[in-house]
Coordinates of C-alpha atoms in Angstrom, one line a residue:
M170 CA 0.0 0.0 0.0
S171 CA 1.1 3.5 -0.6
H172 CA 2.6 5.6 2.2
E173 CA 1.8 8.8 0.3
S174 CA -2.0 8.3 -0.2
N175 CA -4.8 7.3 2.1
A176 CA -7.4 7.7 -0.6
R177 CA -10.7 6.0 -0.1
P178 CA -13.4 5.5 -2.7
S179 CA -14.9 8.9 -3.5
P180 CA -18.4 9.7 -2.3
D181 CA -19.9 8.5 -5.6
V182 CA -18.6 5.0 -4.8
A183 CA -19.2 5.0 -1.0
R184 CA -20.3 1.6 0.0
A185 CA -23.4 0.7 2.0
E186 CA -21.7 -2.3 3.6
T187 CA -18.0 -3.1 4.1
F188 CA -16.1 -6.1 5.5
A189 CA -15.8 -4.1 8.7
D190 CA -19.6 -4.0 8.9
L191 CA -19.7 -7.8 8.5
L192 CA -17.1 -8.2 11.4
A193 CA -19.2 -5.9 13.6
R194 CA -22.3 -8.1 13.0
R195 CA -20.2 -11.2 13.7
F196 CA -19.2 -10.0 17.1
E197 CA -22.7 -8.8 18.0
R198 CA -24.0 -12.3 17.1
R199 CA -21.3 -14.0 19.2
R200 CA -22.2 -11.9 22.2
V201 CA -25.9 -13.0 21.9
L202 CA -24.9 -16.6 21.3
R203 CA -22.8 -16.7 24.5
A204 CA -26.0 -16.4 26.4
V205 CA -27.3 -19.7 25.0
A206 CA -24.0 -21.4 24.3
A207 CA -23.5 -23.2 21.0
A208 CA -23.4 -27.0 20.9
P209 CA -20.2 -28.3 22.6
L210 CA -17.4 -29.8 20.7
F211 CA -17.3 -33.5 20.9
L212 CA -13.8 -34.9 21.6
A213 CA -14.6 -38.5 20.7
L214 CA -16.2 -39.3 17.3
P215 CA -19.8 -40.7 17.6
T216 CA -20.4 -44.1 16.1
A217 CA -20.5 -43.8 12.3
G218 CA -24.1 -43.7 11.0
C219 CA -25.6 -42.4 14.3
R220 CA -27.2 -38.9 14.0
R221 CA -26.3 -36.6 16.8
V222 CA -29.3 -35.9 19.1
P223 CA -29.8 -32.2 19.6
D224 CA -29.7 -30.9 23.1
P225 CA -33.3 -29.6 23.9
N226 CA -31.9 -27.0 26.3
I227 CA -29.9 -25.3 23.5
R228 CA -31.8 -23.3 21.0
V229 CA -29.9 -23.1 17.7
P230 CA -31.5 -22.6 14.3
S231 CA -31.8 -25.4 11.8
T232 CA -30.1 -25.0 8.4
S233 CA -31.2 -22.3 6.0
L234 CA -30.2 -24.5 3.0
R235 CA -33.0 -25.0 0.6
F236 CA -31.8 -26.2 -2.8
E237 CA -32.1 -29.4 -4.8
P238 CA -28.7 -31.0 -4.7
V239 CA -27.1 -31.8 -8.0
S240 CA -25.8 -35.3 -8.8
A241 CA -22.2 -36.2 -9.4
S242 CA -20.9 -35.5 -12.8
S243 CA -18.1 -36.3 -15.3
Q244 CA -19.5 -33.9 -17.9
D245 CA -17.6 -31.0 -19.5
A246 CA -20.1 -28.5 -18.0
V247 CA -21.0 -26.4 -15.0
R248 CA -24.0 -27.9 -13.3
V249 CA -26.0 -26.0 -10.7
P250 CA -29.3 -26.7 -8.9
A251 CA -32.7 -26.3 -10.6
H252 CA -33.9 -22.6 -10.6
Y253 CA -30.3 -21.4 -10.7
R254 CA -28.2 -20.2 -13.6
W255 CA -24.6 -19.1 -14.2
N256 CA -22.6 -16.9 -16.6
V257 CA -19.0 -16.2 -17.3
V258 CA -17.7 -13.0 -15.7
A259 CA -14.1 -13.0 -16.9
R260 CA -12.0 -15.6 -18.8
W261 CA -8.3 -15.9 -19.6
G262 CA -7.4 -13.2 -22.1
D263 CA -10.4 -10.9 -21.6
P264 CA -9.4 -7.2 -21.6
V265 CA -8.6 -5.8 -18.1
L266 CA -6.9 -2.5 -18.7
P267 CA -8.2 0.3 -21.0
G268 CA -6.9 -0.3 -24.5
A269 CA -6.1 -3.9 -24.0
P270 CA -6.2 -5.9 -27.3
P271 CA -8.7 -8.7 -27.8
W272 CA -7.3 -12.2 -26.9
D273 CA -5.7 -14.0 -29.8
F274 CA -4.6 -17.5 -29.1
H275 CA -2.3 -17.6 -32.1
A276 CA -0.6 -14.2 -31.5
Q277 CA 0.0 -13.9 -27.8
T278 CA 2.5 -11.3 -26.5
A279 CA 3.7 -10.4 -23.0
N280 CA 2.6 -6.8 -23.5
A281 CA -0.9 -7.9 -24.4
Q282 CA -1.2 -10.5 -21.6
S283 CA -0.1 -8.0 -19.0
R284 CA -3.2 -6.0 -19.8
Q285 CA -5.6 -9.0 -20.1
F286 CA -7.1 -11.4 -17.5
G287 CA -4.5 -13.9 -16.4
Y288 CA -4.4 -17.6 -16.4
N289 CA -5.7 -20.2 -13.8
N290 CA -7.8 -18.0 -11.6
D291 CA -8.0 -19.0 -7.9
F292 CA -9.0 -16.7 -5.0
V293 CA -11.8 -14.3 -5.6
A294 CA -12.6 -11.2 -3.4
Y295 CA -15.6 -8.9 -4.0
F296 CA -15.5 -5.2 -2.9
P297 CA -18.7 -3.3 -3.3
L298 CA -18.4 0.1 -5.0
S299 CA -21.7 1.9 -4.8
E300 CA -24.6 2.6 -2.5
A301 CA -26.1 -0.5 -4.1
P302 CA -23.4 -2.9 -2.9
D303 CA -24.7 -5.9 -4.7
E304 CA -25.0 -4.2 -8.1
R305 CA -21.4 -2.9 -8.8
G306 CA -18.1 -3.8 -7.3
L307 CA -14.4 -4.7 -7.8
L308 CA -13.4 -8.3 -8.2
A309 CA -9.8 -9.1 -7.1
V310 CA -8.8 -12.5 -8.6
N311 CA -5.5 -14.5 -8.1
H312 CA -3.8 -16.1 -11.1
E313 CA -2.0 -19.0 -9.5
Y314 CA 0.1 -20.6 -12.3
T315 CA 0.3 -21.3 -16.0
S316 CA 0.2 -24.5 -18.1
A317 CA 2.3 -23.8 -21.1
E318 CA 1.3 -26.9 -22.9
H319 CA -2.3 -25.7 -22.9
M320 CA -1.4 -22.0 -23.7
F321 CA 0.8 -22.2 -26.8
P322 CA -0.1 -24.0 -30.1
G323 CA 2.4 -26.6 -31.2
L324 CA 4.5 -26.5 -27.9
G325 CA 3.7 -30.0 -26.9
K326 CA 6.3 -31.3 -24.4
A327 CA 8.9 -28.8 -25.5
R328 CA 10.2 -26.1 -23.2
P329 CA 8.7 -22.6 -23.8
S330 CA 10.7 -20.0 -25.6
R331 CA 11.9 -16.7 -24.1
E332 CA 8.9 -15.0 -25.6
Q333 CA 6.5 -17.6 -24.3
I334 CA 8.1 -17.5 -20.8
D335 CA 7.4 -13.7 -20.8
V336 CA 3.8 -14.4 -21.6
E337 CA 3.6 -16.9 -18.8
M338 CA 5.1 -14.3 -16.4
A339 CA 2.5 -11.8 -17.5
A340 CA -0.3 -14.3 -16.9
H341 CA 0.6 -14.7 -13.2
G342 CA -0.4 -12.5 -10.3
M343 CA -3.7 -10.8 -9.9
S344 CA -6.4 -9.0 -11.9
I345 CA -8.6 -6.3 -10.3
V346 CA -11.6 -5.7 -12.5
E347 CA -14.8 -3.6 -12.1
I348 CA -17.9 -5.6 -12.6
E349 CA -21.6 -4.7 -12.8
R350 CA -24.9 -6.5 -12.6
G351 CA -26.5 -7.4 -15.9
E352 CA -30.1 -7.6 -16.9
D353 CA -30.1 -11.3 -16.4
G354 CA -29.1 -10.9 -12.7
G355 CA -25.5 -12.1 -13.2
F356 CA -22.4 -10.0 -13.1
R357 CA -20.2 -9.1 -16.1
L358 CA -17.1 -7.0 -16.8
A359 CA -17.8 -3.3 -16.8
E360 CA -15.9 -1.1 -19.2
P361 CA -12.3 -1.0 -18.1
G362 CA -11.8 2.1 -15.9
R363 CA -9.7 3.7 -13.2
W364 CA -9.9 0.8 -10.7
N365 CA -8.8 -2.0 -13.1
R366 CA -5.3 -3.3 -12.5
R367 CA -2.9 -6.2 -13.4
I368 CA -0.2 -7.4 -11.1
T369 CA 2.3 -9.8 -12.7
A370 CA 5.5 -11.7 -12.0
E371 CA 7.4 -8.5 -13.0
T372 CA 5.4 -5.8 -11.1
Q373 CA 7.4 -4.0 -8.5
L374 CA 6.5 -4.9 -4.8
L375 CA 7.8 -3.8 -1.5
L376 CA 9.0 -6.2 1.3
S377 CA 7.9 -4.9 4.7
G378 CA 8.0 -6.0 8.3
P379 CA 10.7 -7.6 10.4
A380 CA 12.5 -9.5 7.6
A381 CA 12.6 -6.5 5.2
G382 CA 16.3 -5.6 4.5
S383 CA 17.5 -8.9 5.9
E384 CA 20.7 -10.4 4.5
W385 CA 18.5 -13.3 3.3
L386 CA 16.5 -11.0 1.0
R387 CA 19.3 -9.1 -0.6
T388 CA 20.2 -9.8 -4.3
S389 CA 22.3 -8.2 -7.0
R390 CA 19.3 -6.5 -8.4
D391 CA 18.1 -5.3 -5.0
P392 CA 21.0 -4.9 -2.5
S393 CA 18.6 -3.3 -0.1
G394 CA 16.5 -6.4 0.3
R395 CA 13.3 -4.3 0.2
R396 CA 12.0 -4.4 -3.3
V397 CA 11.1 -7.5 -5.4
A398 CA 9.8 -8.1 -8.9
G399 CA 6.5 -9.8 -8.9
M400 CA 4.5 -12.4 -6.9
L401 CA 4.3 -16.1 -7.8
Y402 CA 1.8 -19.0 -7.5
N403 CA -0.8 -16.9 -5.7
C404 CA -3.3 -19.4 -4.5
S405 CA -6.0 -18.3 -2.0
G406 CA -6.2 -15.2 0.2
G407 CA -8.4 -13.1 2.4
K408 CA -9.8 -9.6 3.0
T409 CA -9.0 -7.1 5.8
P410 CA -11.4 -4.9 7.8
W411 CA -9.8 -1.9 6.1
D412 CA -10.8 -3.2 2.7
T413 CA -7.5 -4.5 1.3
V414 CA -6.9 -7.9 -0.2
L415 CA -4.4 -10.5 1.1
T416 CA -3.0 -12.8 -1.6
C417 CA -0.8 -15.8 -0.8
E418 CA 2.2 -17.1 -2.5
E419 CA 2.2 -20.9 -2.5
N420 CA 4.3 -23.3 -4.6
F421 CA 7.1 -20.8 -5.5
H422 CA 9.7 -23.5 -5.5
N423 CA 8.5 -24.6 -9.0
Y424 CA 10.2 -21.6 -10.5
F425 CA 13.8 -22.0 -9.2
G426 CA 16.5 -24.2 -10.7
G427 CA 20.2 -24.7 -10.3
A428 CA 20.3 -25.6 -6.7
E429 CA 23.1 -28.0 -7.4
S430 CA 25.4 -25.0 -7.8
L431 CA 25.4 -24.2 -4.1
P432 CA 27.8 -26.0 -1.7
A433 CA 25.9 -28.6 0.3
D434 CA 27.0 -26.9 3.6
D435 CA 25.7 -23.5 2.5
P436 CA 22.8 -22.8 4.9
R437 CA 20.9 -21.4 1.9
A438 CA 21.1 -24.8 0.2
V439 CA 19.7 -26.5 3.3
D440 CA 16.7 -24.1 3.5
H441 CA 16.0 -24.3 -0.3
A442 CA 15.8 -28.0 0.1
R443 CA 13.4 -27.6 3.0
Y444 CA 11.1 -25.7 0.7
G445 CA 11.4 -28.2 -2.2
I446 CA 13.9 -26.4 -4.5
E447 CA 15.8 -29.3 -6.0
P448 CA 18.9 -29.7 -8.2
G449 CA 18.4 -29.4 -12.0
L450 CA 16.0 -27.5 -14.1
S451 CA 12.9 -26.0 -12.5
D452 CA 9.4 -27.1 -13.5
Y453 CA 8.9 -23.8 -15.5
G454 CA 12.4 -23.4 -16.9
W455 CA 12.3 -19.6 -16.4
E456 CA 15.9 -19.6 -15.3
S457 CA 16.8 -20.1 -18.9
A458 CA 15.5 -16.6 -19.7
H459 CA 15.7 -14.8 -16.4
P460 CA 18.9 -15.5 -14.3
R461 CA 17.2 -14.4 -11.1
F462 CA 15.4 -17.8 -11.0
D463 CA 18.8 -19.6 -11.1
V464 CA 19.7 -20.4 -7.5
G465 CA 23.3 -20.8 -8.4
R466 CA 23.5 -17.2 -9.7
E467 CA 21.0 -15.6 -7.3
P468 CA 21.0 -17.7 -4.1
N469 CA 18.7 -15.3 -2.2
E470 CA 16.0 -14.7 -4.8
A471 CA 13.8 -17.6 -3.7
F472 CA 13.7 -16.2 -0.2
R473 CA 11.7 -13.2 -1.6
F474 CA 8.8 -15.5 -2.3
G475 CA 6.4 -17.5 -0.1
W476 CA 4.8 -14.5 1.6
V477 CA 1.4 -12.9 2.1
V478 CA 1.0 -9.9 -0.1
E479 CA -1.3 -7.0 0.8
V480 CA -2.9 -5.1 -2.2
D481 CA -5.1 -2.1 -2.0
P482 CA -7.8 -2.4 -4.7
F483 CA -8.7 1.3 -4.2
E484 CA -5.2 2.6 -4.9
P485 CA -4.4 1.2 -8.4
N486 CA -1.0 2.9 -8.4
A487 CA 0.0 1.8 -4.9
M488 CA 2.8 -0.7 -4.6
P489 CA 1.7 -4.0 -3.1
R490 CA 3.6 -5.2 0.1
K491 CA 4.9 -8.6 1.1
R492 CA 4.1 -8.7 4.8
T493 CA 7.0 -10.7 6.2
A494 CA 5.7 -10.7 9.8
L495 CA 3.2 -13.4 8.6
G496 CA 6.0 -15.8 7.8
R497 CA 7.4 -17.5 4.7
F498 CA 5.9 -20.8 3.7
K499 CA 3.5 -22.1 1.0
H500 CA 0.6 -20.0 2.1
E501 CA -2.8 -21.3 0.9
A502 CA -4.9 -18.5 2.4
A503 CA -4.9 -15.7 4.9
S504 CA -8.3 -15.4 6.6
V505 CA -8.8 -12.5 8.9
T506 CA -10.8 -11.9 12.1
L507 CA -10.6 -9.7 15.2
A508 CA -9.5 -10.6 18.7
G509 CA -11.6 -9.4 21.6
D510 CA -9.5 -6.3 22.0
G511 CA -9.6 -5.4 18.3
R512 CA -6.2 -6.8 17.4
V513 CA -6.2 -8.4 13.9
V514 CA -5.8 -12.2 13.6
V515 CA -4.8 -13.9 10.4
Y516 CA -5.0 -17.7 10.0
S517 CA -3.0 -19.5 7.3
G518 CA -2.1 -23.1 6.3
D519 CA 1.1 -24.3 4.7
D520 CA -0.2 -26.4 1.8
E521 CA 2.1 -29.3 1.7
R522 CA 2.1 -32.8 3.2
F523 CA 3.3 -32.8 6.8
E524 CA 3.3 -29.0 7.1
Y525 CA 1.7 -26.7 9.6
V526 CA -1.2 -24.5 10.6
Y527 CA -0.4 -20.9 11.6
K528 CA -1.9 -17.7 12.9
F529 CA -0.7 -14.2 13.2
V530 CA -1.8 -11.8 15.9
S531 CA -1.1 -8.1 15.4
R532 CA 0.5 -6.0 18.1
D533 CA -1.9 -3.1 17.6
S534 CA -5.7 -2.9 17.3
W535 CA -7.7 -2.1 14.2
N536 CA -8.9 1.5 14.0
P537 CA -12.3 1.5 12.3
H538 CA -12.2 5.3 12.0
D539 CA -8.9 5.9 10.4
R540 CA -7.9 3.7 7.5
A541 CA -4.4 5.1 7.3
A542 CA -3.8 4.0 10.9
N543 CA -4.1 0.4 9.7
R544 CA -1.7 0.7 6.9
D545 CA 1.2 -1.2 8.5
L546 CA -0.9 -3.2 11.0
L547 CA 0.4 -6.5 9.6
D548 CA 4.0 -5.6 10.0
H549 CA 4.0 -5.9 13.8
G550 CA 2.8 -8.8 15.9
T551 CA 3.4 -12.5 16.7
L552 CA 3.3 -15.5 14.5
Y553 CA 2.2 -18.8 16.0
V554 CA 2.2 -22.4 14.8
A555 CA -0.4 -25.0 16.0
R556 CA 0.2 -28.1 18.1
F557 CA -2.9 -30.4 18.2
D558 CA -2.9 -32.7 21.3
A559 CA -4.6 -36.1 21.4
D560 CA -7.1 -35.1 24.1
G561 CA -8.7 -32.5 21.9
S562 CA -6.8 -29.5 23.3
G563 CA -4.2 -27.5 21.4
R564 CA -1.6 -24.8 21.8
W565 CA -0.4 -21.9 19.6
L566 CA 3.3 -21.9 19.9
P567 CA 4.9 -18.4 19.4
L568 CA 7.6 -18.2 16.7
E569 CA 9.7 -15.5 18.5
F570 CA 13.4 -15.3 18.4
G571 CA 15.1 -15.7 21.8
R572 CA 12.4 -18.1 23.2
E573 CA 13.2 -21.7 23.8
G574 CA 14.0 -23.5 20.5
L575 CA 14.6 -20.3 18.6
T576 CA 17.9 -19.0 20.0
T577 CA 21.3 -18.5 18.5
A578 CA 22.2 -21.9 20.1
D579 CA 19.4 -23.4 18.0
G580 CA 20.8 -21.9 14.8
F581 CA 18.6 -18.8 14.5
R582 CA 20.3 -15.4 14.3
D583 CA 17.3 -13.0 14.7
Q584 CA 13.6 -12.6 14.1
A585 CA 14.1 -12.1 10.4
D586 CA 15.9 -15.5 10.3
V587 CA 12.9 -17.1 12.1
L588 CA 10.4 -15.6 9.6
V589 CA 12.4 -16.4 6.4
R590 CA 13.0 -20.0 7.7
T591 CA 9.5 -20.4 9.2
R592 CA 9.3 -24.1 8.5
S593 CA 12.5 -24.8 10.3
A594 CA 11.3 -22.7 13.2
A595 CA 8.1 -24.6 13.4
D596 CA 10.0 -27.9 13.2
A597 CA 12.1 -26.7 16.2
L598 CA 9.0 -26.1 18.3
G599 CA 7.5 -29.5 17.7
A600 CA 4.3 -28.3 15.9
T601 CA 1.9 -30.9 14.6
R602 CA 2.6 -32.1 11.0
M603 CA -0.7 -31.9 9.1
D604 CA -2.3 -33.4 6.0
R605 CA -1.9 -30.4 3.6
P606 CA -3.5 -27.5 5.5
E607 CA -5.3 -25.4 2.9
D608 CA -8.0 -22.8 3.5
I609 CA -9.0 -21.8 7.0
E610 CA -12.2 -19.9 7.6
I611 CA -14.0 -18.4 10.6
S612 CA -17.7 -18.8 11.4
P613 CA -19.6 -15.4 11.4
I614 CA -21.9 -16.8 14.0
D615 CA -19.7 -18.2 16.8
G616 CA -16.1 -17.5 15.8
R617 CA -15.2 -21.2 15.4
V618 CA -12.3 -21.8 13.0
Y619 CA -12.5 -24.5 10.3
V620 CA -9.4 -26.0 8.7
A621 CA -9.5 -27.8 5.3
L622 CA -6.9 -30.6 5.1
T623 CA -6.8 -31.8 1.5
N624 CA -5.1 -35.2 1.7
N625 CA -1.8 -36.9 2.4
T626 CA -1.2 -40.2 0.6
K627 CA 2.3 -40.3 2.0
R628 CA 1.2 -40.6 5.6
D629 CA 1.7 -44.2 6.8
A630 CA -0.9 -46.0 8.9
D631 CA 1.5 -46.1 11.8
D632 CA 2.2 -42.4 11.6
T633 CA -1.2 -41.1 12.3
D634 CA -2.3 -38.9 15.2
A635 CA -5.5 -37.6 16.6
A636 CA -5.8 -34.6 14.3
N637 CA -4.7 -36.6 11.2
P638 CA -6.3 -40.0 12.0
R639 CA -6.0 -41.7 8.6
G640 CA -2.9 -43.1 6.8
P641 CA -2.7 -42.9 3.9
N642 CA -5.2 -40.1 3.8
R643 CA -6.5 -40.1 0.3
D644 CA -9.7 -38.0 0.7
G645 CA -8.8 -35.4 3.4
H646 CA -10.8 -34.0 6.3
V647 CA -12.0 -30.8 8.0
L648 CA -11.2 -29.8 11.5
E649 CA -13.2 -27.5 13.8
L650 CA -11.4 -25.3 16.4
E651 CA -12.7 -23.3 19.3
E652 CA -10.3 -20.6 20.7
S653 CA -10.1 -20.4 24.5
G654 CA -12.3 -17.7 25.9
D655 CA -13.9 -17.2 22.5
D656 CA -10.9 -15.0 21.7
A657 CA -9.0 -15.3 18.5
A658 CA -5.8 -14.1 20.2
A659 CA -5.8 -17.0 22.7
E660 CA -2.8 -19.2 22.9
S661 CA -4.9 -22.4 23.4
F662 CA -7.9 -24.0 21.8
R663 CA -10.1 -27.1 21.7
W664 CA -10.5 -29.0 18.4
D665 CA -12.6 -31.7 16.9
V666 CA -13.1 -33.5 13.5
L667 CA -16.0 -32.1 11.5
I668 CA -15.7 -34.3 8.4
L669 CA -13.7 -37.3 7.3
C670 CA -14.1 -37.1 3.5
G671 CA -14.6 -40.0 1.1
D672 CA -17.4 -41.9 -0.6
P673 CA -20.0 -43.1 1.9
S674 CA -21.3 -45.7 -0.5
Q675 CA -18.0 -47.6 -0.5
P676 CA -17.5 -50.3 2.2
D677 CA -15.2 -49.3 5.0
S678 CA -15.0 -45.8 3.6
G679 CA -14.4 -44.4 7.1
T680 CA -16.4 -41.3 6.3
Y681 CA -17.8 -39.1 9.1
F682 CA -20.1 -36.0 8.8
A683 CA -20.3 -34.5 12.2
G684 CA -22.5 -37.3 13.3
W685 CA -25.0 -37.2 10.4
D686 CA -25.8 -40.5 8.7
P687 CA -23.1 -40.9 6.0
E688 CA -25.6 -42.7 3.7
E689 CA -27.5 -39.4 3.4
C690 CA -24.4 -37.5 2.2
P691 CA -22.7 -37.5 -1.2
A692 CA -19.1 -38.4 -1.9
I693 CA -16.7 -35.6 -1.2
S694 CA -12.9 -35.6 -1.5
C695 CA -10.0 -33.3 -1.3
P696 CA -11.5 -30.2 0.5
D697 CA -9.7 -27.0 -0.5
N698 CA -11.3 -23.6 -0.4
L699 CA -13.9 -22.7 2.3
L700 CA -16.6 -20.1 2.5
F701 CA -19.2 -19.2 5.2
D702 CA -22.5 -17.6 4.3
A703 CA -24.3 -15.1 6.6
D704 CA -26.3 -17.9 8.2
G705 CA -23.1 -19.8 9.3
C706 CA -23.3 -22.6 6.7
L707 CA -19.9 -23.8 5.5
W708 CA -19.3 -24.2 1.8
I709 CA -16.5 -26.5 0.6
A710 CA -14.7 -26.3 -2.8
T711 CA -12.8 -29.5 -3.8
D712 CA -9.6 -30.1 -5.7
G713 CA -8.8 -33.6 -6.9
Q714 CA -12.0 -35.7 -6.9
P715 CA -11.5 -37.1 -10.4
G716 CA -8.4 -39.0 -9.1
T717 CA -10.0 -40.1 -5.8
V718 CA -13.8 -40.7 -6.0
G719 CA -13.9 -40.5 -9.8
V720 CA -16.2 -37.5 -10.3
N721 CA -15.6 -33.9 -11.2
D722 CA -14.8 -31.3 -8.6
G723 CA -17.5 -29.1 -7.2
L724 CA -18.9 -27.0 -4.4
Y725 CA -20.7 -28.5 -1.4
A726 CA -22.6 -26.9 1.6
I727 CA -22.8 -28.2 5.1
P728 CA -24.5 -26.8 8.2
V729 CA -22.1 -26.7 11.2
R730 CA -24.8 -25.8 13.8
G731 CA -28.4 -26.8 14.5
E732 CA -30.4 -30.0 13.9
D733 CA -28.9 -30.4 10.4
R734 CA -25.3 -30.2 11.5
G735 CA -23.3 -32.5 9.2
H736 CA -25.9 -32.9 6.5
L737 CA -23.7 -32.3 3.4
R738 CA -25.2 -31.4 0.0
R739 CA -23.6 -31.0 -3.4
F740 CA -24.4 -27.5 -4.9
A741 CA -22.4 -27.4 -8.1
T742 CA -20.1 -29.5 -10.3
L743 CA -17.5 -28.1 -12.7
P744 CA -16.2 -29.1 -16.2
A745 CA -13.9 -32.0 -16.9
G746 CA -10.5 -31.6 -15.3
A747 CA -11.4 -28.3 -13.5
E748 CA -10.7 -27.4 -9.9
C749 CA -13.3 -25.5 -7.9
C750 CA -11.7 -22.3 -6.4
G751 CA -12.4 -19.0 -4.7
P752 CA -16.1 -19.2 -3.7
E753 CA -17.3 -15.7 -2.8
L754 CA -20.7 -14.1 -2.1
T755 CA -22.0 -10.6 -2.5
P756 CA -23.0 -8.9 0.8
A757 CA -26.6 -9.8 0.3
G758 CA -25.7 -13.3 -0.6
D759 CA -27.6 -13.2 -3.9
A760 CA -24.7 -13.8 -6.2
L761 CA -21.9 -16.5 -5.9
F762 CA -18.6 -16.2 -7.7
L763 CA -16.6 -19.4 -8.5
A764 CA -13.2 -19.7 -10.1
V765 CA -13.0 -22.5 -12.6
Q766 CA -9.3 -23.4 -12.7
H767 CA -7.5 -25.5 -15.3
P768 CA -10.5 -27.0 -17.2
G769 CA -9.3 -30.0 -19.3
E770 CA -6.2 -30.3 -17.1
K771 CA -5.5 -34.0 -18.1
G772 CA -5.9 -33.4 -21.8
S773 CA -3.8 -31.5 -24.3
L774 CA -4.3 -29.1 -27.2
E775 CA -4.0 -32.1 -29.5
K776 CA -6.4 -34.2 -27.5
P777 CA -8.6 -31.8 -25.5
Q778 CA -10.4 -33.1 -22.5
S779 CA -12.5 -29.9 -22.3
T780 CA -13.7 -27.1 -24.6
W781 CA -15.2 -25.1 -21.7
P782 CA -16.5 -22.3 -21.5
D783 CA -16.9 -21.4 -25.2
G784 CA -17.1 -24.8 -26.8
T785 CA -13.7 -24.2 -28.5
N786 CA -10.1 -25.4 -28.1
P787 CA -8.3 -24.4 -25.9
P788 CA -10.4 -24.4 -22.8
R789 CA -10.0 -21.1 -20.8
P790 CA -9.9 -20.7 -17.0
A791 CA -12.7 -18.3 -16.0
V792 CA -14.6 -16.8 -13.1
I793 CA -18.4 -17.5 -13.2
C794 CA -21.3 -15.9 -11.3
V795 CA -24.2 -18.1 -10.1
V796 CA -27.6 -16.6 -9.2
R797 CA -31.1 -17.7 -8.4
E798 CA -33.6 -17.2 -11.2
D799 CA -35.9 -15.4 -8.7
G800 CA -33.0 -13.2 -7.5
G801 CA -33.0 -14.7 -4.0
R802 CA -30.2 -15.6 -1.7
I803 CA -27.9 -18.4 -2.8
G804 CA -28.6 -21.7 -1.1
T805 CA -31.7 -20.7 0.8

């Protein structure tokens, strides 16, 4: 964010409801609910197939879900319930900036792509723009990675050329686009205007917080260690109460090659290996065109990736900031809530097998009356990593230099060292090794925290623990956390299993749905992105079902409170080969955005698996909008 400008949307775009308003409602609801006490967490799983009996002394609402579930699909199509419809909002190559050329599959250039909608859209954040907050807004969309074999005609298995690499780099990052409601009720791209923006792998960003300027972050191009070109592999993210977007760098290791050039005893080589940077060519081969991705030539460049990046959608010229206080790892998401005293809490998972769950607690409190006062709120605070104990309790372990396990005697030099080498610091504290922690979301009703654990087929049956009870874990699961004292800043919590995913129709599937009869639930596997609606129902997007339960990925909804707790329903299915990402609702809940990522992933340009969304080859990743035909709230 810019230090020179504190500009807010002008009066003509003053918004009727902000994320801050949502947070205020959340805490008011939680105060009311404390009087009646939400259903307790169960620390032992009920017998599979037995529906939980509601406590008659606790009055909690039944589910608000009222839609006809869709059946499983292997079709090359988006399928939604009866009385719903969908439309494409933005697809790969659509113009984003004023004057951007039309997309031309056979004449792609880096200059054109840097002004067009990027590839493989993931996280989606909606920011209302007008007094009619559900009619016009900004959409911030991550572009996680590229698939060169699907992007360039005739490439096949060959390595991309310098020109094609530059197109790929321009297709990464983020698009911020203005959208408007159409006559059919769905959203569409508005004429490109002052808010629209592209951030790519070459955009200049600032490094801020405790690690900025560290020896680890200095390179030949940036001796200060405070400026970096681009952001990479941006997966999921979050929104702050002061209306900025947090976007998370995940599998950055795929871009760096040449690790064999470093001496084995170089501490940088050890850390690169801890993050998956291996000898030889990188997956993308960018080092052949851009030496900064060659670890042998720029040993520190990789340390400048793996951060949470804060972007201000209302200051298109402001430089995004990599917030180093939130740690360096393969961030899946950065979900924000407030502690009881107004401090900001950010939850994040490290999306790799046997990695960890984290949260950051800011030093200072959010100021709802002065946006500028929150500008550097995420640069000061404490990062914690989670330990899940077998009795259903848990601890948040502070990653602070000088405390036990993180001293000079333990090989850490300062706090910057702890944050750059976050994984090693978490190892030293004995945190719980999890089954690919992905999205983490917070209930707007009672503040409970939900963690999606996608899978871990490398976990042996004799290496399980209470929080990761299956080995190998093909289908994944979802955990439910309750912070001590109902305070997100607490250093302890209780936890339980909400879902053990899988196909309930298969013998010995081991599925569990919060006590609901599994036979009444559809197959679900590989939970990834999460979303809560205003009624506190949890929505789960999946990534990987074709390879596990044999059906396309999709979006599911599950009540986590009331009589229908655990009753999972399938709301949508996606095209062949596509991953379901970035579910997001408008403030009124009457429009749902979904990112359809990598349609036709297992196919090729020569043998396409998908022709979505336009019925042509190549398929094009896109963001869609789902609405009810009568204009009502989604799911109800």
